[in-house]
Short mmCIF file of C-alpha atoms in Angstrom, two decimals:
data_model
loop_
_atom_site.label_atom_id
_atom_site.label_comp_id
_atom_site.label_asym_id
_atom_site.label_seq_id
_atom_site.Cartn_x
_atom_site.Cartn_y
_atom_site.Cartn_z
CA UNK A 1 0.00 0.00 0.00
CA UNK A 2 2.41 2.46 1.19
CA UNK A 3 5.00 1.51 -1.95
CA UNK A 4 1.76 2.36 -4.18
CA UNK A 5 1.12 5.81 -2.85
CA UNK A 6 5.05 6.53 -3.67
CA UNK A 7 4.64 5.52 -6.71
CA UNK A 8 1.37 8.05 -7.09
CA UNK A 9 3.21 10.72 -5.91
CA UNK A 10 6.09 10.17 -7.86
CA UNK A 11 3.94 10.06 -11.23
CA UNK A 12 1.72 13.15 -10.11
CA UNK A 13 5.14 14.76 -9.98
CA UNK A 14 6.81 14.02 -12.86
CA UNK A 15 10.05 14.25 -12.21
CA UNK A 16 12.26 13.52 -15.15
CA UNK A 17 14.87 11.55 -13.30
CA UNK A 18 13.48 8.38 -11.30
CA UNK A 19 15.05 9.38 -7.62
CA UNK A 20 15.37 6.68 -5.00
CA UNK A 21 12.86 7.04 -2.68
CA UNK A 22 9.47 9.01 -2.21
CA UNK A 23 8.02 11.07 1.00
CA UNK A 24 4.96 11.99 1.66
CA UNK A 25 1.94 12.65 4.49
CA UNK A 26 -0.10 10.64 5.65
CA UNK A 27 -1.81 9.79 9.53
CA UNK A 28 -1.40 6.63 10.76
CA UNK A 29 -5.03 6.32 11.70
CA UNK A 30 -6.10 6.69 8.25
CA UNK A 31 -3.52 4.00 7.27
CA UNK A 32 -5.46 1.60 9.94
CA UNK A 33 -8.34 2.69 8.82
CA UNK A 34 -7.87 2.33 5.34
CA UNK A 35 -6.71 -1.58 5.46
CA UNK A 36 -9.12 -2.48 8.21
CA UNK A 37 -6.75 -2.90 11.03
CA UNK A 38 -5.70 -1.94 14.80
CA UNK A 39 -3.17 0.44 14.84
CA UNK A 40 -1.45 -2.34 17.04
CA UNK A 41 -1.50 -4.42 14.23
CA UNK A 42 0.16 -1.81 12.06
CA UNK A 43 2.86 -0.95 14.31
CA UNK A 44 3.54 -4.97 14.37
CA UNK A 45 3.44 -4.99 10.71
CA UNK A 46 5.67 -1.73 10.41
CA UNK A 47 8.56 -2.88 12.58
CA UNK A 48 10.44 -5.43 10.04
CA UNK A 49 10.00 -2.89 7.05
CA UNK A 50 11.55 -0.02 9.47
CA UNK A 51 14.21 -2.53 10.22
CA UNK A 52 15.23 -3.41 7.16
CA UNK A 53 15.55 0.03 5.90
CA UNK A 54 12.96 0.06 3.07
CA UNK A 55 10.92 2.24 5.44
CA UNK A 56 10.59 5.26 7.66
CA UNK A 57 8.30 7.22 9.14
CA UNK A 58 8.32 10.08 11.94
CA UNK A 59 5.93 12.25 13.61
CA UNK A 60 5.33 15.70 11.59
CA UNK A 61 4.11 18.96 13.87
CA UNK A 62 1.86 22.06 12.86
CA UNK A 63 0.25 24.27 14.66
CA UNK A 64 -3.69 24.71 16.08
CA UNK A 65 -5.24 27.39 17.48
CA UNK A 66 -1.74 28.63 17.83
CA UNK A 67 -0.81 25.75 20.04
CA UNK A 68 2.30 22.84 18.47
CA UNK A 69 -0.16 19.66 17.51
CA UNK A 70 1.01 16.58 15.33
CA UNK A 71 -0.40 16.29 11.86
CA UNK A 72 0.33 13.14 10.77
CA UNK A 73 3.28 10.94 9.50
CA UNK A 74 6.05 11.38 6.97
CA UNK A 75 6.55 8.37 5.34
CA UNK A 76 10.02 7.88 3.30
CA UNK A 77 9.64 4.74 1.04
CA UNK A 78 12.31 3.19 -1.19
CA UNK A 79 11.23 2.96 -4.53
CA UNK A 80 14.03 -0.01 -4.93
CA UNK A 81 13.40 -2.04 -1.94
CA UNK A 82 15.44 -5.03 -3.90
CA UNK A 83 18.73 -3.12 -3.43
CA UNK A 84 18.34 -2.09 -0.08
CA UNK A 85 17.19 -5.10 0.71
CA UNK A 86 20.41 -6.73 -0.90
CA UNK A 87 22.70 -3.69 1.05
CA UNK A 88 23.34 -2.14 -2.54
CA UNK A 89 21.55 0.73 -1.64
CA UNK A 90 21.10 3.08 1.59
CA UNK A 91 18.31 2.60 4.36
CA UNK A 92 15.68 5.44 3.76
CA UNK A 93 15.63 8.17 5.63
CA UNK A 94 13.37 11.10 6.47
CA UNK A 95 15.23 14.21 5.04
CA UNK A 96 15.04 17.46 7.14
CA UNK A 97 13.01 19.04 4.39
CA UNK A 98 10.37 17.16 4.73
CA UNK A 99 9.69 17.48 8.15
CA UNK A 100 9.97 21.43 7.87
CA UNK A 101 7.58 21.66 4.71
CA UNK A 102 4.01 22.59 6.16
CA UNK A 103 2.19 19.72 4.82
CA UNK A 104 -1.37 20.50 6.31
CA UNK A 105 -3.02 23.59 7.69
CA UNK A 106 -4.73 22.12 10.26
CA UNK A 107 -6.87 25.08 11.32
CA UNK A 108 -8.18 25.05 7.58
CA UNK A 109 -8.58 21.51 7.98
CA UNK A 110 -11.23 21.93 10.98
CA UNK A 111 -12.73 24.68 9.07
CA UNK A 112 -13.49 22.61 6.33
CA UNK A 113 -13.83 19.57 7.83
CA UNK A 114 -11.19 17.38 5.96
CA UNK A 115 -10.05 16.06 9.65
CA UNK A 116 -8.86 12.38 10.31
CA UNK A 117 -11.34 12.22 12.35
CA UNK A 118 -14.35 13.03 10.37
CA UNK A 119 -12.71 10.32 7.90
CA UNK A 120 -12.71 7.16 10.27
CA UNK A 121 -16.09 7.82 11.91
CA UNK A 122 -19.49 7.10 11.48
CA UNK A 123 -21.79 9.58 12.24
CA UNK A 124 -22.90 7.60 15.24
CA UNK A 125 -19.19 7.70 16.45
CA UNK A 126 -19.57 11.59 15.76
CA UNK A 127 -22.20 11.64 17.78
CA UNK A 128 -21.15 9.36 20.88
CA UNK A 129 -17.76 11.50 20.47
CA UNK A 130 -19.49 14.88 20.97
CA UNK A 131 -21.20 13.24 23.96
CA UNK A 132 -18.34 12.31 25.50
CA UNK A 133 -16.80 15.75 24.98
CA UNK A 134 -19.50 17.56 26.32
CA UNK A 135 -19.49 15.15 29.62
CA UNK A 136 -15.25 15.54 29.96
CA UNK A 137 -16.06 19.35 29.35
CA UNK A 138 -18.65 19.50 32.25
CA UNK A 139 -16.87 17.00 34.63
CA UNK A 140 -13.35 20.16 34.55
CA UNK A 141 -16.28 22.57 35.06
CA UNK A 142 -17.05 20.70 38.10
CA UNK A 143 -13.88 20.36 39.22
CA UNK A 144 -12.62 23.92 38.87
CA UNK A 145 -16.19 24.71 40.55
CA UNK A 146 -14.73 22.23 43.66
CA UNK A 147 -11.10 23.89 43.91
CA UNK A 148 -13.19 27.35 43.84
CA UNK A 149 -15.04 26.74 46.75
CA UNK A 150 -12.34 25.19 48.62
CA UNK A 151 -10.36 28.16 47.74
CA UNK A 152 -12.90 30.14 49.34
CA UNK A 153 -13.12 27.98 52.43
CA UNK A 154 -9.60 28.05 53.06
CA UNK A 155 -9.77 31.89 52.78
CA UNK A 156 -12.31 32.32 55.59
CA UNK A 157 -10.52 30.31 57.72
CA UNK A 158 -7.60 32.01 57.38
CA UNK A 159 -9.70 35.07 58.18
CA UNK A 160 -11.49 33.27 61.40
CA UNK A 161 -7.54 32.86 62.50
CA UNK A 162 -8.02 29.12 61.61
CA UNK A 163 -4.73 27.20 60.20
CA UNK A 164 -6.05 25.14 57.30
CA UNK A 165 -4.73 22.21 56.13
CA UNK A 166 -1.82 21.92 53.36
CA UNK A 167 -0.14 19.61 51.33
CA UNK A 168 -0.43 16.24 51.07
CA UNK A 169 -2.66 16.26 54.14
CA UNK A 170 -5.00 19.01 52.34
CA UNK A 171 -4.63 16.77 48.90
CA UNK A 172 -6.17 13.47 50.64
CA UNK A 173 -9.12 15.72 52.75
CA UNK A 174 -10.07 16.91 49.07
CA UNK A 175 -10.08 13.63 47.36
CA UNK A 176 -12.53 12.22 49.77
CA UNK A 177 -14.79 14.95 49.53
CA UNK A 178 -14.29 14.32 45.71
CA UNK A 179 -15.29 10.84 45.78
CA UNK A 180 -18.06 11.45 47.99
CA UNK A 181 -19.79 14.38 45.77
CA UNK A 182 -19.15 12.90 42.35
CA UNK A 183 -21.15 10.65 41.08
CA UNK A 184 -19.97 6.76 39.95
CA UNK A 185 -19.51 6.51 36.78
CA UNK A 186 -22.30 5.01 34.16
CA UNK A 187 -21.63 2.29 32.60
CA UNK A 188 -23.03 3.75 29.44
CA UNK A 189 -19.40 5.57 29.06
CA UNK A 190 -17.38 2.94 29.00
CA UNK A 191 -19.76 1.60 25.77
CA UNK A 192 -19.22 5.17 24.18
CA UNK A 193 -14.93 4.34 24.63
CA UNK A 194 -15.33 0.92 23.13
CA UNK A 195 -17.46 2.19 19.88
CA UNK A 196 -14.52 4.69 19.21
CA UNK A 197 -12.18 2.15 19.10
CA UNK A 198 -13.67 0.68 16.14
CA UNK A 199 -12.77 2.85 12.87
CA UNK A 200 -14.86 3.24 9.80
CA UNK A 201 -13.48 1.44 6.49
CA UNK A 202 -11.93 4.16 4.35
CA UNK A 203 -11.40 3.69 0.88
CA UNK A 204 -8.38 3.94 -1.31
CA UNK A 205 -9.32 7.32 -3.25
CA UNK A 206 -9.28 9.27 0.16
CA UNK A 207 -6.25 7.96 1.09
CA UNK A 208 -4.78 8.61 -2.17
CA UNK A 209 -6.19 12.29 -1.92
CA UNK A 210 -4.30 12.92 1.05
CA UNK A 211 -1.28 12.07 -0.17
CA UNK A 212 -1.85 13.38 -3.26
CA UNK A 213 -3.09 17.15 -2.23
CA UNK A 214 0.39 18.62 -0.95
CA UNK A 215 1.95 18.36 -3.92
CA UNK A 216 -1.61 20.28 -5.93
CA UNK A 217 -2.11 23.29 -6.62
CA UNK A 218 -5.29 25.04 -5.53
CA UNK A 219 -7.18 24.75 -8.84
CA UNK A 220 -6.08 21.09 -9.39
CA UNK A 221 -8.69 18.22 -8.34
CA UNK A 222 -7.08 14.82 -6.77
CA UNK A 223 -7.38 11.57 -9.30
CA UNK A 224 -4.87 9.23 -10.26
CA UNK A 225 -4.36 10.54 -13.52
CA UNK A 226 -3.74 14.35 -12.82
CA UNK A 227 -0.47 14.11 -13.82
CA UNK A 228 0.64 15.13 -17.39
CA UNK A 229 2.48 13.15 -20.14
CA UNK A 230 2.97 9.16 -20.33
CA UNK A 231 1.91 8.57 -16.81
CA UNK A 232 2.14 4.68 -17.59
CA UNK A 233 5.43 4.99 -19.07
CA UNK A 234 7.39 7.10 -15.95
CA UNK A 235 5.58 4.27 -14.04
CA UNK A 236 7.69 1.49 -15.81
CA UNK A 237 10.60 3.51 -16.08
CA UNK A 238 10.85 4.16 -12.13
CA UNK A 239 10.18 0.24 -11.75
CA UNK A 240 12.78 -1.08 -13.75
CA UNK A 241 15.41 -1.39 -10.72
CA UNK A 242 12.44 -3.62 -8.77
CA UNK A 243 12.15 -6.00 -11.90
CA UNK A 244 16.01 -7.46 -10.52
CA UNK A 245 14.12 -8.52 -7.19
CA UNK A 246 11.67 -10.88 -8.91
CA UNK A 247 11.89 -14.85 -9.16
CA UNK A 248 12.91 -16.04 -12.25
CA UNK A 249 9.27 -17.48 -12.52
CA UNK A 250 7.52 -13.96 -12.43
CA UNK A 251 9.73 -12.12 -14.80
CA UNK A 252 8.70 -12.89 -17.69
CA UNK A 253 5.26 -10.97 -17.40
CA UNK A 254 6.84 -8.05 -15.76
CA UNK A 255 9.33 -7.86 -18.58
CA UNK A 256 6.36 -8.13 -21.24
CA UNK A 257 4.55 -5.53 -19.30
CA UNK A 258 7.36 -3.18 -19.33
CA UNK A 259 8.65 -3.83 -22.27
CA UNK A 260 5.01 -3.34 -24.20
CA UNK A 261 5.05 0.05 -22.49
CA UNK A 262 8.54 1.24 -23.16
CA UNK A 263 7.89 0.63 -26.88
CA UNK A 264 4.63 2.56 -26.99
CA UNK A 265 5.88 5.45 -25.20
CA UNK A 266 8.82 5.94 -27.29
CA UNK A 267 6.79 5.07 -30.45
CA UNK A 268 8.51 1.77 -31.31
CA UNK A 269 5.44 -0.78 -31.20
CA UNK A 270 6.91 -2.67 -34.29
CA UNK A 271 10.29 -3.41 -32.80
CA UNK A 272 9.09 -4.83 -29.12
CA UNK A 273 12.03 -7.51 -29.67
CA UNK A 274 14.44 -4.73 -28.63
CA UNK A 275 12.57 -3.75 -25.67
CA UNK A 276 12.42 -7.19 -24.24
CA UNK A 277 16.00 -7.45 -25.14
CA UNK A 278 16.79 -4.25 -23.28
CA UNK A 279 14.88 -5.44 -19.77
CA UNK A 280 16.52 -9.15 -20.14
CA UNK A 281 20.14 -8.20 -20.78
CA UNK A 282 19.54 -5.65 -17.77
CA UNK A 283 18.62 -8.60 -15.88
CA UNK A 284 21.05 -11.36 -16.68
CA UNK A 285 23.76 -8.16 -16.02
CA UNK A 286 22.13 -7.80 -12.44
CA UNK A 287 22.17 -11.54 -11.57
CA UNK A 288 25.66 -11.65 -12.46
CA UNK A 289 26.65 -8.52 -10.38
CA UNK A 290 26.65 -5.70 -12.84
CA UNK A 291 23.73 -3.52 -11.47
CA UNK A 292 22.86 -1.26 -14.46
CA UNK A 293 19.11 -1.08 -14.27
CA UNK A 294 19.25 2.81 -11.95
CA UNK A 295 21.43 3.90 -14.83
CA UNK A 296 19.67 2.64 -17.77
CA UNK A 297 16.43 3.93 -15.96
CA UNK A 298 17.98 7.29 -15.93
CA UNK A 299 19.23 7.55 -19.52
CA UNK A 300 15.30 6.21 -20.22
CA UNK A 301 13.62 9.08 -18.45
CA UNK A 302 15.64 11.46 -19.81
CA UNK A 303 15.11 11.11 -23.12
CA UNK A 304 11.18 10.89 -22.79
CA UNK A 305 11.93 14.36 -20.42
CA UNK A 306 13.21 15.83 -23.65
CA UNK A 307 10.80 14.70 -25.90
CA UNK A 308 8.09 15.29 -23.95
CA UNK A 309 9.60 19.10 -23.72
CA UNK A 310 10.11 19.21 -27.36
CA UNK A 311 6.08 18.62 -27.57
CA UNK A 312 5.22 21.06 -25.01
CA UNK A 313 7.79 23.71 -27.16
CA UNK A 314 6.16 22.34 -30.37
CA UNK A 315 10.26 21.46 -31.79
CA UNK A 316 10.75 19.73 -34.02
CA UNK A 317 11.67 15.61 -32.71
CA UNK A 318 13.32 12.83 -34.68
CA UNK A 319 10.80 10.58 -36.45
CA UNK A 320 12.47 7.61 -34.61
CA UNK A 321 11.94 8.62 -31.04
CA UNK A 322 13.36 4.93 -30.04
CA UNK A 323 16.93 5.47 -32.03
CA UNK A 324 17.30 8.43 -29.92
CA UNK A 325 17.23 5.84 -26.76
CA UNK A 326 19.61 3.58 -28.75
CA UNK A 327 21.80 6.84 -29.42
CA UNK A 328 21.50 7.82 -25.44
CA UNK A 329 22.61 4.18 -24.52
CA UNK A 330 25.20 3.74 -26.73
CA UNK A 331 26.45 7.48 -25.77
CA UNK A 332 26.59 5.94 -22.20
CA UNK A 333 28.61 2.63 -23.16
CA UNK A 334 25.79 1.07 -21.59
CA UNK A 335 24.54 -0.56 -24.95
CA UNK A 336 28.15 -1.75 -26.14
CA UNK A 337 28.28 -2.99 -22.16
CA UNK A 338 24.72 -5.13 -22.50
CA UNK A 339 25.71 -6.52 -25.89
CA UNK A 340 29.08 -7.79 -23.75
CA UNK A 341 26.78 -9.62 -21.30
CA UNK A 342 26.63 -13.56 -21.13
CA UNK A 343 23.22 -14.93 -22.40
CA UNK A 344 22.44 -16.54 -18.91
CA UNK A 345 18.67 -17.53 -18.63
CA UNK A 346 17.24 -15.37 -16.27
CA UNK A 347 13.88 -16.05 -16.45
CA UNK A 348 10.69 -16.95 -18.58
CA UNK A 349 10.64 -15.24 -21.87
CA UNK A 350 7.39 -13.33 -22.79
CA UNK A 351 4.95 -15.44 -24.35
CA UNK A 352 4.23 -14.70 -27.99
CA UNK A 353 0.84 -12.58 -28.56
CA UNK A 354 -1.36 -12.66 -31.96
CA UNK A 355 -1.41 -10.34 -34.00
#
């Protein structure tokens, strides 16, 4: 879940260079609420990702009503879990900017309702919540009502020439007189605690909104396809590294996949034997220690970058936009350096499709 959401932000984004891991915002409650679990259970679930480094997450503060209040969490997620998995790549970390970058305006939030808590609630919840607000609100009126009046007491005893009591033997005189003035407590409260504890279901597109609305602008709505250009393609692109963490067995349809996207994208349709080529050669260099696939990844997005700029400047492009990946590759010396690699099997090859 949380490796999908990076990859949503990274494609809202659009960044032309695939970087290494993704940050964003998100409560934890909504996280729970979201895959229909404790929190409990998604701390448990949390720890061996955190420990293994493909994860991290920290507490993010804002302010409201003028007062420091947490907003959420900043989740860091690595985009190649294989190689950090494998120690080829650093643990995540949480960088310093994104803990200082205001993520929510939680007074606007309240205004408008768009609260965590309004999210995970029924409006029985809502209800049994204001309840028990109004009840915790009365029981300090109470209470300051009691240390008024003893207040006063005290006073007039000091006035009388009395010598009242202090300290811990004032503190237990008061809590007597406390228990014997206040009421038990119904037993209906401790029904309103336990229905709280029970979130409602939330579904995917609010999560995804969430996430999704720091990185907006005012005028832009939140759906998974707000970002502009080959959406599908920067997708594949940024996933080629994770293709090297897959059995042999379930390669072959994640190569296909790719590989039918990489050639549409870049125009080449007719020539998908390259692309396969490409993703396979990547592989067998992997498996036999020459990790390529962030590099070749690179040289990919860049070249779709610049075409996709030439568009936007209406430039003139070359009429082969793949021999201007073969041009960027061989520019490299990765090409020349894939040609040189043994043709190990590696995995199942993509099954032949009718025309």
């Amino acid at each position: 879940m949380l490796f999908g959401l990076a990859l949503d932000v990274m494609r809202l984004r659009g960044l032309p260079v695939r970087p290494t891991t993704a940050e964003f915002h998100l409560p934890l409650e909504l996280l729970a609420a979201h895959l229909e679990i404790s929190r409990e259970t998604l701390w448990r679930n949390l720890k061996p990702l955190t420990a293994a480094g493909v994860l991290a997450e920290r507490d993010h503060y804002g302010t409201l009503d003028g007062r420091t209040a947490v907003t959420g969490k900043i989740w860091a997620v690595s985009l190649d879990p294989a190689r950090v998995l494998a120690g080829r790549a650093n643990r995540v970390r949480i960088s310093p900017e994104a803990m200082k970058y205001p993520w929510r305006d939680l007074d606007r939030d309240r205004r408008e309702g768009r609260t965590v808590f309004n999210l995970t609630r029924t409006d029985e919840q809502k209800a049994q919540a204001k309840q028990q607000r109004e009840q915790n609100a009365q029981a300090r009126a109470e209470a300051q009502e009691r240390a008024n009046q003893r207040k006063a007491a005290r006073v007039q005893a000091t006035a009388r020439g009395e010598k009242p009591l202090k300290g811990r033997a004032a503190a237990t005189v008061n809590a007597a007189r406390t228990r014997a003035e206040k009421s038990p407590p119904s037993a209906a409260l401790g029904a309103v605690q336990q229905s709280i504890k029970s979130l409602k279901t939330v579904d995917r597109a609010e999560v995804v909104s969430w996430v999704l609305t720091p990185f907006l602008s005012q005028s832009e709505s939140v759906t998974l396809t707000v970002a502009s250009g080959p959406t599908s393609a920067l997708e594949a692109i940024y996933t080629l590294p994770s293709l090297t963490g897959l059995s042999k067995k379930l390669r072959g349809t994640a190569v296909e996949e790719s590989a039918r996207t990489l050639a549409a994208a870049f125009d080449d349709t007719a020539n998908l034997r390259f692309w396969c080529w490409l993703l396979w050669q990547m592989l067998r260099a992997s498996d036999q220690g020459q990790h390529w696939a962030d590099d070749i990844s690179c040289v990919l997005a860049r070249v779709l970058h610049d075409l996709k700029h030439d568009e936007t400047m209406h430039a003139a492009t070359a009429k082969r936009r793949a021999a201007l990946v073969v041009a960027a590759l061989n520019a490299s010396g990765l090409l020349e350096a894939l040609r040189q690699i043994a043709p190990t099997r590696v995995g199942v090859k993509p099954q032949a499709h009718a025309a």
